[in-house]
Short mmCIF file of C-alpha atoms in Angstrom, two decimals:
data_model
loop_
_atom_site.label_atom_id
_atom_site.label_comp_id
_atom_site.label_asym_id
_atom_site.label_seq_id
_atom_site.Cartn_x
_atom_site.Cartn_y
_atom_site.Cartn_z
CA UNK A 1 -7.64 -26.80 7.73
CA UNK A 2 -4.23 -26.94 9.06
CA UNK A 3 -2.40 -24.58 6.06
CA UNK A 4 -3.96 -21.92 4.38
CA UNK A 5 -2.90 -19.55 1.46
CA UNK A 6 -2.06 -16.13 1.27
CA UNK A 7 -1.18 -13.86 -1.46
CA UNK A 8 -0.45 -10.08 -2.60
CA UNK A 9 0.03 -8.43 -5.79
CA UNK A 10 3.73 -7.25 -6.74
CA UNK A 11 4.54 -4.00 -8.91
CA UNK A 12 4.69 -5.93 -12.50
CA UNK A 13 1.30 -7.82 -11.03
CA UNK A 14 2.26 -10.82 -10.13
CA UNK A 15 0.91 -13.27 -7.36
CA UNK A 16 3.13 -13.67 -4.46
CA UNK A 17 2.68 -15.18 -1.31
CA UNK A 18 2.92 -19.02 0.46
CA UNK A 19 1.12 -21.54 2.47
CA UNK A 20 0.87 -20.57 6.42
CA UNK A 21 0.38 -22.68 9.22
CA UNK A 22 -2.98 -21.87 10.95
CA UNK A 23 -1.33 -21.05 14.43
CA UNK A 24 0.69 -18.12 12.58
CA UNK A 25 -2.32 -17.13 11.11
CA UNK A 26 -3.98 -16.80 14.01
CA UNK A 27 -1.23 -14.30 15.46
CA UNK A 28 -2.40 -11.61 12.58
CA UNK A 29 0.27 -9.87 10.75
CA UNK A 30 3.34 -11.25 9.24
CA UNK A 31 6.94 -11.00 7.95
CA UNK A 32 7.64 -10.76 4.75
CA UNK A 33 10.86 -10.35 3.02
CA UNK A 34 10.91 -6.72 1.32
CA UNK A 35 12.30 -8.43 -1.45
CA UNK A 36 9.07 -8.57 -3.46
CA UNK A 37 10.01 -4.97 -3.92
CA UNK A 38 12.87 -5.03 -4.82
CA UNK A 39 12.98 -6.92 -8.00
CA UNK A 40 11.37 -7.71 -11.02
CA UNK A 41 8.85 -10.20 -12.55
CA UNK A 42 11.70 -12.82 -13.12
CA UNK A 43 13.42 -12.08 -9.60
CA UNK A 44 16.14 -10.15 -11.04
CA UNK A 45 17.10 -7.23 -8.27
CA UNK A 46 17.21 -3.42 -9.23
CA UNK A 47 20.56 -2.03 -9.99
CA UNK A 48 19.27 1.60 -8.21
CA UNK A 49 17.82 1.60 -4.44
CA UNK A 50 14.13 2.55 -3.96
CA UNK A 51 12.32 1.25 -0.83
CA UNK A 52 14.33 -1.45 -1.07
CA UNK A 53 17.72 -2.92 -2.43
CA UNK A 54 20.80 -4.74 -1.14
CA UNK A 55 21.82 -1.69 0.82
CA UNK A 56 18.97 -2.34 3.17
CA UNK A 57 19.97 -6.14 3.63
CA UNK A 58 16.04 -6.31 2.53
CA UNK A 59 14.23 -6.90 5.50
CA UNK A 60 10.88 -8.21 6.44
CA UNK A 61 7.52 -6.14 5.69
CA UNK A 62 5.07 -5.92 7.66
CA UNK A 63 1.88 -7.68 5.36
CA UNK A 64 -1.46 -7.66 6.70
CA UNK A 65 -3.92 -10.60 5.86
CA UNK A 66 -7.41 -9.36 4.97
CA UNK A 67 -10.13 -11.40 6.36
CA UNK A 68 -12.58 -10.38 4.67
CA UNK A 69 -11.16 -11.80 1.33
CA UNK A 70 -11.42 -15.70 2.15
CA UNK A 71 -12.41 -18.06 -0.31
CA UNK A 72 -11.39 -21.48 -0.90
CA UNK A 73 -9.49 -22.88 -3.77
CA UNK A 74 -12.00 -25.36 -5.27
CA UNK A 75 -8.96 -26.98 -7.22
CA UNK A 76 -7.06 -27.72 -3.66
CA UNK A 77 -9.07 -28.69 -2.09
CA UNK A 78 -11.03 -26.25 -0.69
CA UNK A 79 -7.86 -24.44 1.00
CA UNK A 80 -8.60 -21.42 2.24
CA UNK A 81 -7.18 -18.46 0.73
CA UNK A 82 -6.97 -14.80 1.75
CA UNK A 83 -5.29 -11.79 -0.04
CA UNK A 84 -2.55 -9.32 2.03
CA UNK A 85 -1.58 -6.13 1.32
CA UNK A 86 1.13 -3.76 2.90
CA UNK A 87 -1.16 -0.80 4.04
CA UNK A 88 0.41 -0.99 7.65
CA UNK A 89 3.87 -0.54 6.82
CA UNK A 90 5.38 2.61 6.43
CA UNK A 91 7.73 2.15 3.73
CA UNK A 92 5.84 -0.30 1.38
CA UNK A 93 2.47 1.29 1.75
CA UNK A 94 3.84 3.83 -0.68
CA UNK A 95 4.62 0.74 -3.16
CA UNK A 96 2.19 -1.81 -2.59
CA UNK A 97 -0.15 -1.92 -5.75
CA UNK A 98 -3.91 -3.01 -3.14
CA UNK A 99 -2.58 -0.46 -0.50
CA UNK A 100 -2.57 2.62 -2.96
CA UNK A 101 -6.00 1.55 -4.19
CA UNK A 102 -7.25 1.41 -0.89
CA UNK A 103 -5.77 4.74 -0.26
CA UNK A 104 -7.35 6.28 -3.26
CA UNK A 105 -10.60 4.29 -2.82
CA UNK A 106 -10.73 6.19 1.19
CA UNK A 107 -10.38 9.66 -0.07
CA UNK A 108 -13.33 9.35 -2.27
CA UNK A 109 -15.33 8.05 0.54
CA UNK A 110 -14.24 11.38 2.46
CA UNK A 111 -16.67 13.13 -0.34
CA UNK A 112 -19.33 10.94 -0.25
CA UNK A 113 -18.05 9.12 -3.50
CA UNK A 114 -18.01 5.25 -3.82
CA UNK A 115 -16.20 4.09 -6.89
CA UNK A 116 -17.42 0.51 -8.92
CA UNK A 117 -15.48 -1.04 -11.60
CA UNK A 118 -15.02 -4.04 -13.69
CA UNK A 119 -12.73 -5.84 -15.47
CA UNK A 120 -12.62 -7.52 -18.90
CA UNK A 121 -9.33 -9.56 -20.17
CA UNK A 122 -8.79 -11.35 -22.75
CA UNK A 123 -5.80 -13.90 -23.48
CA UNK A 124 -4.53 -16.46 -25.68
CA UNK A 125 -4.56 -20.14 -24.41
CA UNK A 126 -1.80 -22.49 -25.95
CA UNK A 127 -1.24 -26.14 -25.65
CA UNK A 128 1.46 -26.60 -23.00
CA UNK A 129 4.61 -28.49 -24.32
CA UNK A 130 7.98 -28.00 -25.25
CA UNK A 131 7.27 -26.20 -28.07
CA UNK A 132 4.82 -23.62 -26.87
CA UNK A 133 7.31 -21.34 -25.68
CA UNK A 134 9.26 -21.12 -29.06
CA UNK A 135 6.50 -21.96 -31.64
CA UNK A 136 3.45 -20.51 -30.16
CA UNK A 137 1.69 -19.99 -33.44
CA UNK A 138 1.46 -23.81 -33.94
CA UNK A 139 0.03 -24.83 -30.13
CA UNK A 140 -2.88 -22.31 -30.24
CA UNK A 141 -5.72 -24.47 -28.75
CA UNK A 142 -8.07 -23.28 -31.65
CA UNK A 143 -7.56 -22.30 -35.04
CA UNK A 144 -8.85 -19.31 -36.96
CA UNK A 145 -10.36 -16.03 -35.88
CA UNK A 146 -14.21 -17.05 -35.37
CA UNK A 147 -14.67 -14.56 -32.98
CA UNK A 148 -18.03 -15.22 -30.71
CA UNK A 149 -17.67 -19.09 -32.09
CA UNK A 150 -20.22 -21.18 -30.27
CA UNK A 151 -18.58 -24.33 -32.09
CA UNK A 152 -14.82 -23.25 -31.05
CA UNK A 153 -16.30 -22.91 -26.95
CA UNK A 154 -17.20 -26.59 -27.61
CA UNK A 155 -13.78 -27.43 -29.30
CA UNK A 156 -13.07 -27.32 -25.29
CA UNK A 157 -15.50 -27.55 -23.21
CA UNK A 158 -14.12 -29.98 -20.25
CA UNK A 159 -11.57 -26.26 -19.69
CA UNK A 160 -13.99 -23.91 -20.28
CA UNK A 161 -16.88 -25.75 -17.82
CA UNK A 162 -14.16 -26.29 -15.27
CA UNK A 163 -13.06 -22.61 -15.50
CA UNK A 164 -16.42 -20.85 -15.21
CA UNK A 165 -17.09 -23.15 -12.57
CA UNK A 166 -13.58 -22.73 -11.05
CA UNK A 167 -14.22 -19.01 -10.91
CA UNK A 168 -17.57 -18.80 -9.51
CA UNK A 169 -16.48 -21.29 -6.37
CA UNK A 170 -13.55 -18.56 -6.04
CA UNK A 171 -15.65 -15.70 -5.76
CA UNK A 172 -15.06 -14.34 -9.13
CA UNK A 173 -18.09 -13.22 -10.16
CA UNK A 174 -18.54 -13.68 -14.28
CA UNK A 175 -20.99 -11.86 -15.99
CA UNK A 176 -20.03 -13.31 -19.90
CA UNK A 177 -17.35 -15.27 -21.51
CA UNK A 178 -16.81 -15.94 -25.23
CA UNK A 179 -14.43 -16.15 -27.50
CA UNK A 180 -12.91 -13.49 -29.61
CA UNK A 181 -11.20 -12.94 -32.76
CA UNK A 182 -7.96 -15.29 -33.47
CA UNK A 183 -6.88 -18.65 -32.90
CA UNK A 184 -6.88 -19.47 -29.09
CA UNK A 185 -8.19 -16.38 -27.80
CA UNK A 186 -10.87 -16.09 -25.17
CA UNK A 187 -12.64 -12.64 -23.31
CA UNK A 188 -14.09 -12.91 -20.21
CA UNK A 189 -16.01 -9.98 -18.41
CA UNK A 190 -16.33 -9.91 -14.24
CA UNK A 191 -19.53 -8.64 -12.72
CA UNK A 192 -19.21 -4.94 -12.07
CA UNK A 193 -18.81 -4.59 -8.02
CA UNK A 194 -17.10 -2.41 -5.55
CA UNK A 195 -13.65 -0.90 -6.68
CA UNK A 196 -11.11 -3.22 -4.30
CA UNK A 197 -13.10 -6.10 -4.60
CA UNK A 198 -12.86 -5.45 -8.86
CA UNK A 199 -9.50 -5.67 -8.66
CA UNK A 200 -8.63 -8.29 -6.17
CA UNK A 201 -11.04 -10.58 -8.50
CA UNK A 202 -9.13 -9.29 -11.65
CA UNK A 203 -5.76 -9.76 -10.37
CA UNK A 204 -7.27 -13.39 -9.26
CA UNK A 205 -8.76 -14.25 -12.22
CA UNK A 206 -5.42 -14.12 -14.05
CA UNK A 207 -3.94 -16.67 -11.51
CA UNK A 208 -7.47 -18.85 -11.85
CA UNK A 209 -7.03 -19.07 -15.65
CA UNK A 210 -2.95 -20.23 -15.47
CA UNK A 211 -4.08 -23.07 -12.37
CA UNK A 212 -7.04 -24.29 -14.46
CA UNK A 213 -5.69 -24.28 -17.35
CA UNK A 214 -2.35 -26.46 -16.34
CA UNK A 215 -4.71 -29.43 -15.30
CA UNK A 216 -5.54 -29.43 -18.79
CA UNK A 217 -2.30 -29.01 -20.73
CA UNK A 218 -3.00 -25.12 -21.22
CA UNK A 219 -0.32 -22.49 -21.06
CA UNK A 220 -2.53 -19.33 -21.00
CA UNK A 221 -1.15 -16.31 -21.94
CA UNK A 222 -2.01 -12.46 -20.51
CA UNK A 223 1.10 -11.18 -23.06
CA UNK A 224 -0.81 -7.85 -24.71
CA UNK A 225 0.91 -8.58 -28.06
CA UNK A 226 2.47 -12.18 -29.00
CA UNK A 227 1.84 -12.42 -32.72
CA UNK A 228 2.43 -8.99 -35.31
CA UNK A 229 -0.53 -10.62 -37.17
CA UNK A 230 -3.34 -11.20 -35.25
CA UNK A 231 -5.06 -8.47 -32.50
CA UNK A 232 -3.86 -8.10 -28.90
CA UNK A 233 -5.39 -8.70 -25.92
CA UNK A 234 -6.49 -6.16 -24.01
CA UNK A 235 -7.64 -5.08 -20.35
CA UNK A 236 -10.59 -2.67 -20.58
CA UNK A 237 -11.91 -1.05 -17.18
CA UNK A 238 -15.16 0.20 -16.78
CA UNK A 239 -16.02 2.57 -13.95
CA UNK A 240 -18.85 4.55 -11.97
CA UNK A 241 -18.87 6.92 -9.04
CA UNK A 242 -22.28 6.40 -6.73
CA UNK A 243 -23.52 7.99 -3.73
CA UNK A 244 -23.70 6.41 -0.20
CA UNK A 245 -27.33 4.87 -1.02
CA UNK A 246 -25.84 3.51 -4.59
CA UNK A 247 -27.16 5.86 -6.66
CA UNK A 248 -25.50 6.01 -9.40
CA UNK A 249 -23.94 10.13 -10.08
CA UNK A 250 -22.73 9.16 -13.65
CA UNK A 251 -25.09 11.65 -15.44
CA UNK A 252 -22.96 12.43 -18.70
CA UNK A 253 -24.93 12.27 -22.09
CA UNK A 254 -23.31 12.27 -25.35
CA UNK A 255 -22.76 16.10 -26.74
CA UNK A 256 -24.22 17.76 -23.28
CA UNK A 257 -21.24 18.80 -21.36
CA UNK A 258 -23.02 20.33 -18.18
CA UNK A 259 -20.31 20.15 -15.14
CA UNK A 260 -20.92 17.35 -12.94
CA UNK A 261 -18.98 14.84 -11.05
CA UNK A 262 -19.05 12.44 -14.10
CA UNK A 263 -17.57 15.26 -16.40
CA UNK A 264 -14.60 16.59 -14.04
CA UNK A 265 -13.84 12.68 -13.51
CA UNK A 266 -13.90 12.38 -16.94
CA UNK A 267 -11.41 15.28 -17.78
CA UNK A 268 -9.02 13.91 -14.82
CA UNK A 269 -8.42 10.56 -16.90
CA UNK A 270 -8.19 12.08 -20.30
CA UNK A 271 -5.68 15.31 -18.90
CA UNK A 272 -3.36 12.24 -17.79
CA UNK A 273 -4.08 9.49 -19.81
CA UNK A 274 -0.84 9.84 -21.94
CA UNK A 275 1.55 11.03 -19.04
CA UNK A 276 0.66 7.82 -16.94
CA UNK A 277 1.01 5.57 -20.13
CA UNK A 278 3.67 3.17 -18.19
CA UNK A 279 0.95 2.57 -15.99
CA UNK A 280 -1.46 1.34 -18.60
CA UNK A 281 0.91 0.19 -20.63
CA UNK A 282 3.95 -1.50 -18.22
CA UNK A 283 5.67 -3.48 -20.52
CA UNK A 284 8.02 -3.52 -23.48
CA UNK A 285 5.56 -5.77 -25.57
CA UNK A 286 2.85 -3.39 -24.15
CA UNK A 287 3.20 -0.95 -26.92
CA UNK A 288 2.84 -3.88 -29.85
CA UNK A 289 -0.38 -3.42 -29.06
CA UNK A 290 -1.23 0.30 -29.75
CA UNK A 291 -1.73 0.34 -33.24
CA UNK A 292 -4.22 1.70 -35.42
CA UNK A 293 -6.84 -0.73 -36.42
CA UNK A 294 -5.80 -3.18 -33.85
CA UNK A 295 -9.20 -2.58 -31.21
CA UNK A 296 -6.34 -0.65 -29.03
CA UNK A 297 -6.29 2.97 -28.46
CA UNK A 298 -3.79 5.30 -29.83
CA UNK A 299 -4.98 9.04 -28.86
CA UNK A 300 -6.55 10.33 -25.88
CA UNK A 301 -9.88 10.59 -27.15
CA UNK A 302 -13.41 9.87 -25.74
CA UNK A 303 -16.72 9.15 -27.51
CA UNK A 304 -20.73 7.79 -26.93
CA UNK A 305 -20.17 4.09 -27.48
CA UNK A 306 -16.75 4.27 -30.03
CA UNK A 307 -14.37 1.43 -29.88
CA UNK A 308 -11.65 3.56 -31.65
CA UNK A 309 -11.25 5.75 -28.20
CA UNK A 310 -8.87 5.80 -25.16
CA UNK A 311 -12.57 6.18 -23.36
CA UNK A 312 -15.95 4.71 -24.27
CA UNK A 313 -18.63 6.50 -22.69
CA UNK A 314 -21.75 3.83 -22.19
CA UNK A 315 -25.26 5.56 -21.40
CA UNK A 316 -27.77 3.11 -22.17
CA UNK A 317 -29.51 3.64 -18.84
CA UNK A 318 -29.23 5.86 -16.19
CA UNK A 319 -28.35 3.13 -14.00
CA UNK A 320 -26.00 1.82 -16.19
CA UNK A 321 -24.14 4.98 -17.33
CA UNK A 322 -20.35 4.68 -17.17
CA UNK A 323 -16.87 4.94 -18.46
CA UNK A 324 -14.93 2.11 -20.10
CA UNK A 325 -11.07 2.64 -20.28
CA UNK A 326 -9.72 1.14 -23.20
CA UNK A 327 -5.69 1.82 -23.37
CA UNK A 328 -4.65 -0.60 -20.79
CA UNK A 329 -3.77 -4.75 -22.22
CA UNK A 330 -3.95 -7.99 -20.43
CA UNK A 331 -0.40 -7.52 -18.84
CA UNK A 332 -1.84 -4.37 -16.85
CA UNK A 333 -1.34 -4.22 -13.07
CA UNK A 334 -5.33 -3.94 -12.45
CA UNK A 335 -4.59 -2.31 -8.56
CA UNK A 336 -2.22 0.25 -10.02
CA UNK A 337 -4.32 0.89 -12.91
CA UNK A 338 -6.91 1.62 -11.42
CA UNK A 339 -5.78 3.42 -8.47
CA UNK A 340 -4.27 5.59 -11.39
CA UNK A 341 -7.91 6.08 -13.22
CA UNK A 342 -9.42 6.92 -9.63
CA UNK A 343 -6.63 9.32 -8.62
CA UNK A 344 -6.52 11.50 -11.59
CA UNK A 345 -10.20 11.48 -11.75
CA UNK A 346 -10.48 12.44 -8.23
CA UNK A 347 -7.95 15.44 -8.46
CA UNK A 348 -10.42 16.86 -11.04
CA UNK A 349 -13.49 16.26 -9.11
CA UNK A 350 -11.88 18.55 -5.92
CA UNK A 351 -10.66 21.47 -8.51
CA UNK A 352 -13.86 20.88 -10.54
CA UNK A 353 -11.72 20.83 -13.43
CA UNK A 354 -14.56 21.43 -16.71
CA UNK A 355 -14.23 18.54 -20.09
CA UNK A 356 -11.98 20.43 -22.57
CA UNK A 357 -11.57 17.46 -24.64
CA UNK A 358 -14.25 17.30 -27.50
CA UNK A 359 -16.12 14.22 -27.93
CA UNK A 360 -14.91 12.28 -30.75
CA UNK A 361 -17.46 11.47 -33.74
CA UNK A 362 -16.61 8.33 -35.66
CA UNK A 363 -12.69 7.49 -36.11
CA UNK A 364 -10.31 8.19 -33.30
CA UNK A 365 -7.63 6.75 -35.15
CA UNK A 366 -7.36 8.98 -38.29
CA UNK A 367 -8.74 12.15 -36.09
CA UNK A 368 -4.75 14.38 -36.49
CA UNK A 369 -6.32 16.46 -33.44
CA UNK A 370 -6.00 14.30 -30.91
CA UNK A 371 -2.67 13.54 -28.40
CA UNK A 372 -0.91 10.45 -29.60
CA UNK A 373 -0.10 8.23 -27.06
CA UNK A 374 3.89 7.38 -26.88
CA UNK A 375 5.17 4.68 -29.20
CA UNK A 376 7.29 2.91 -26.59
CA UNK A 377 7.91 2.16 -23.02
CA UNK A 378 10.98 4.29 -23.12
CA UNK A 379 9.53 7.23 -25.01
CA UNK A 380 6.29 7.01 -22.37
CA UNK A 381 8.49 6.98 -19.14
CA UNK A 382 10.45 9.79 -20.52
CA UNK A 383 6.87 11.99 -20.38
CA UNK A 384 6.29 10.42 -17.15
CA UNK A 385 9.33 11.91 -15.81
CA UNK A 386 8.95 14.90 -17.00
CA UNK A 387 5.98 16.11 -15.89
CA UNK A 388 6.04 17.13 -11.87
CA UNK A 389 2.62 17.97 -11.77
CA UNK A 390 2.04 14.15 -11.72
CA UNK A 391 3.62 13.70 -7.83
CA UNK A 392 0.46 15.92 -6.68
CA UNK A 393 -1.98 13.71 -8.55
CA UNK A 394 -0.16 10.50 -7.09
CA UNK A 395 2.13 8.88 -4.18
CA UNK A 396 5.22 10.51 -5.24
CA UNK A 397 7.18 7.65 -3.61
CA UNK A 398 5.28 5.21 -5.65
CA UNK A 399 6.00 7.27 -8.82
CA UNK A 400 10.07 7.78 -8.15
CA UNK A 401 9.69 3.93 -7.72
CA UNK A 402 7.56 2.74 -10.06
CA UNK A 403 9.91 4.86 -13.11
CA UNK A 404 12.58 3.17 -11.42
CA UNK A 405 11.14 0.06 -12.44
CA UNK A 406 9.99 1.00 -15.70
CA UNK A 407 13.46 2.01 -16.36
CA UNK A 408 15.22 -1.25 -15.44
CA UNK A 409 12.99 -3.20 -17.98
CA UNK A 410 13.82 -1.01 -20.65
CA UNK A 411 17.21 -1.63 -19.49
CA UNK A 412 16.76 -5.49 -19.57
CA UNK A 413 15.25 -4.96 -23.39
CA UNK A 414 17.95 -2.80 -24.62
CA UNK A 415 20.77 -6.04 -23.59
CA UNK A 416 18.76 -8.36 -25.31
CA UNK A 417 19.18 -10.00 -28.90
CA UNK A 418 15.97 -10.72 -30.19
CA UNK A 419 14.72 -13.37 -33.11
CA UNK A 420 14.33 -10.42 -35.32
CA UNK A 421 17.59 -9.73 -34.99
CA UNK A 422 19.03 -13.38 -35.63
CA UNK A 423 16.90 -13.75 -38.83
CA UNK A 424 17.80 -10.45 -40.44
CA UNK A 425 21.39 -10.26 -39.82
CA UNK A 426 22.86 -13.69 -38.89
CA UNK A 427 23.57 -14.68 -42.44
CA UNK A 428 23.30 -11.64 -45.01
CA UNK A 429 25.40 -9.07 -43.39
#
């Protein structure tokens, strides 16, 4: 085919990239405008320079296509598609959400560690017209919780069929879909795999969804919290750390806390669960979300098979044995996140750092010992910032960045005059 399509993954998590004529292609890396760096999810540019900014006329990057991640859209035709990353260039490396996982993902491999992972999302699915975007309530494509529903899966079938199909020809690997609790919603979980390839398939899943779901009149929606009333959608992330021949080193049982790789990787996500909030939690609608009763953590806090925790530890076989990260929603960067999760895990594992956290028994929520997580974006950067120890755990260029970032949306928030606002004071005061 004469074009093909490549794409990368942005700070917020958002698919860039273009169609490029094959003879380019064939010439190997590209230029591409720093830009992508440089500004926000709605192309608004930073007011403070990082890697990037109008005082460096934002010049081209150097992005590298990865062959090894071709696949063909099935919805264009078969064009094939490939995913970049900026792991060759000096300056964005530091930046670039798949290059930082990649980084992470090679110093395991210098112990003789090989980390898996999947993904599970779920998201709201409206009917696309001109009032979706300001009455969303009345355009949900199904009504009602029925969580689990085989009758609301019918209710549309021609998008569902098309999308499981649509997912498998991309090489996104499902292992369950269904739908969950409230009008619209739908979870999907991906087939556990290696760590890069987990989140290349989660960030394209995201993009599958919102293409299949135009050709049917859907808008779907990754927004962690769009309705005060109804339960948020979330992004959990399971995770495992094998050996060379696949075995699987996650040995932890519930109440034995013998020191092992699986207990000091453990410790490493729980010791920095709450300072790299931002990460998990990106967002100003984010934090919505993290409410008691909601399905959403609020603590750091672990426990043997308990919803109610920032970690759900699953042993039902030894094979099977790993952790499920529950903090992050559906508007999570899935690279960053988890090249956050393997970091801080991985900085425990080389100081063999021993699980001071207790396990939790029943009720997270209501449990006054454990850390609460912060309440907002702007209270959760502030602890970011704060704590130094954080820039030996992770890319300190990423992290001066990424708060950058962070702070610029809670800029954008703070300017804005929101419905609430309108309704409450417009008229009475």
């Amino acid at each position: 085919m004469q074009f093909k399509k490549i794409a990368f993954t942005d700070v917020d998590g958002v698919l860039r990239g273009k169609y490029i004529n094959k003879s380019k292609f064939d010439k190997g890396d590209l230029g591409f405008c720093n830009v992508v760096f440089g500004w926000d999810s709605s192309d608004q540019c930073y007011d403070t320079n990082s890697v990037t900014g109008w005082n460096t006329a934002f010049p081209d990057g150097v992005l590298t296509i990865d062959t090894t991640t071709r696949r063909e859209v099935p919805w264009e035709k078969n064009t094939p598609f490939y995913l970049a990353d900026f792991s060759k260039d000096e300056t964005l490396k530091n930046v670039c959400p798949r290059s930082l996982l990649k980084s992470v993902i090679n110093e395991y491999h210098k112990l003789g560690l090989y980390p898996k992972a999947g993904f599970e999302y779920e998201w709201f699915n409206f009917h696309k017209n001109s009032q979706t975007i300001n009455e969303p309530d009345k355009n949900t494509i199904t009504r009602g919780m029925f969580g689990y529903s085989l009758l609301r899966l019918s209710e549309n079938k021609e998008f569902i069929t098309q999308l499981i199909k649509g997912l498998s020809d991309f090489k996104i690997e499902v292992e369950g879909l269904h739908t969950e609790t409230g009008p619209g919603v739908y979870e999907i979980a991906m087939q556990y795999t290696e760590a890069l390839e987990a989140a290349d398939q989660a960030s394209l899943f995201k993009y599958t969804v919102k293409e299949i779901g135009l050709q049917h009149d859907i808008l779907a929606s990754f927004m962690s919290k769009w309705n005060v009333n109804l339960p948020g959608c979330g992004c959990h992330i399971h995770i495992s750390l094998h050996d060379k021949a696949g075995k699987n080193l996650m040995t932890y049982q519930p109440g034995n806390k013998t020191e092992d790789v699986s207990t000091y990787f453990l410790e490493g996500i729980l010791k920095y669960a709450a300072d790299l909030l931002p990460v998990y939690a990106p967002t100003i609608n984010s934090y919505k979300r993290l409410v008691e009763g909601s399905w959403a953590a609020t603590t750091v806090s672990y426990g043997y098979q308990n919803r109610t925790t920032a970690v759900r530890l699953i042993a039902n076989k030894p094979d099977h044995h790993h952790v499920e990260f529950r903090i992050p929603g559906a508007d999570v960067n899935p690279y960053l996140a988890l090249y956050s999760l393997l970091s801080t895990g991985l900085e425990s594992i080389k100081n063999k750092t021993p699980l001071t956290h207790e396990e939790q028994q029943g009720n997270a929520y209501s449990d006054t010992r454990n850390t609460l997580l912060a309440k907002s974006l702007e209270e959760a950067v502030d602890i970011m910032e704060k704590n130094k120890a954080l820039k030996k755990v992770l890319n300190p260029k990423f992290l001066d960045h990424f708060i950058l970032t962070r702070k610029w949306e809670i800029k954008q928030y703070q300017k804005a005059v929101t419905d609430w606002e309108i309704k409450r004071y417009l008229e009475i005061i």
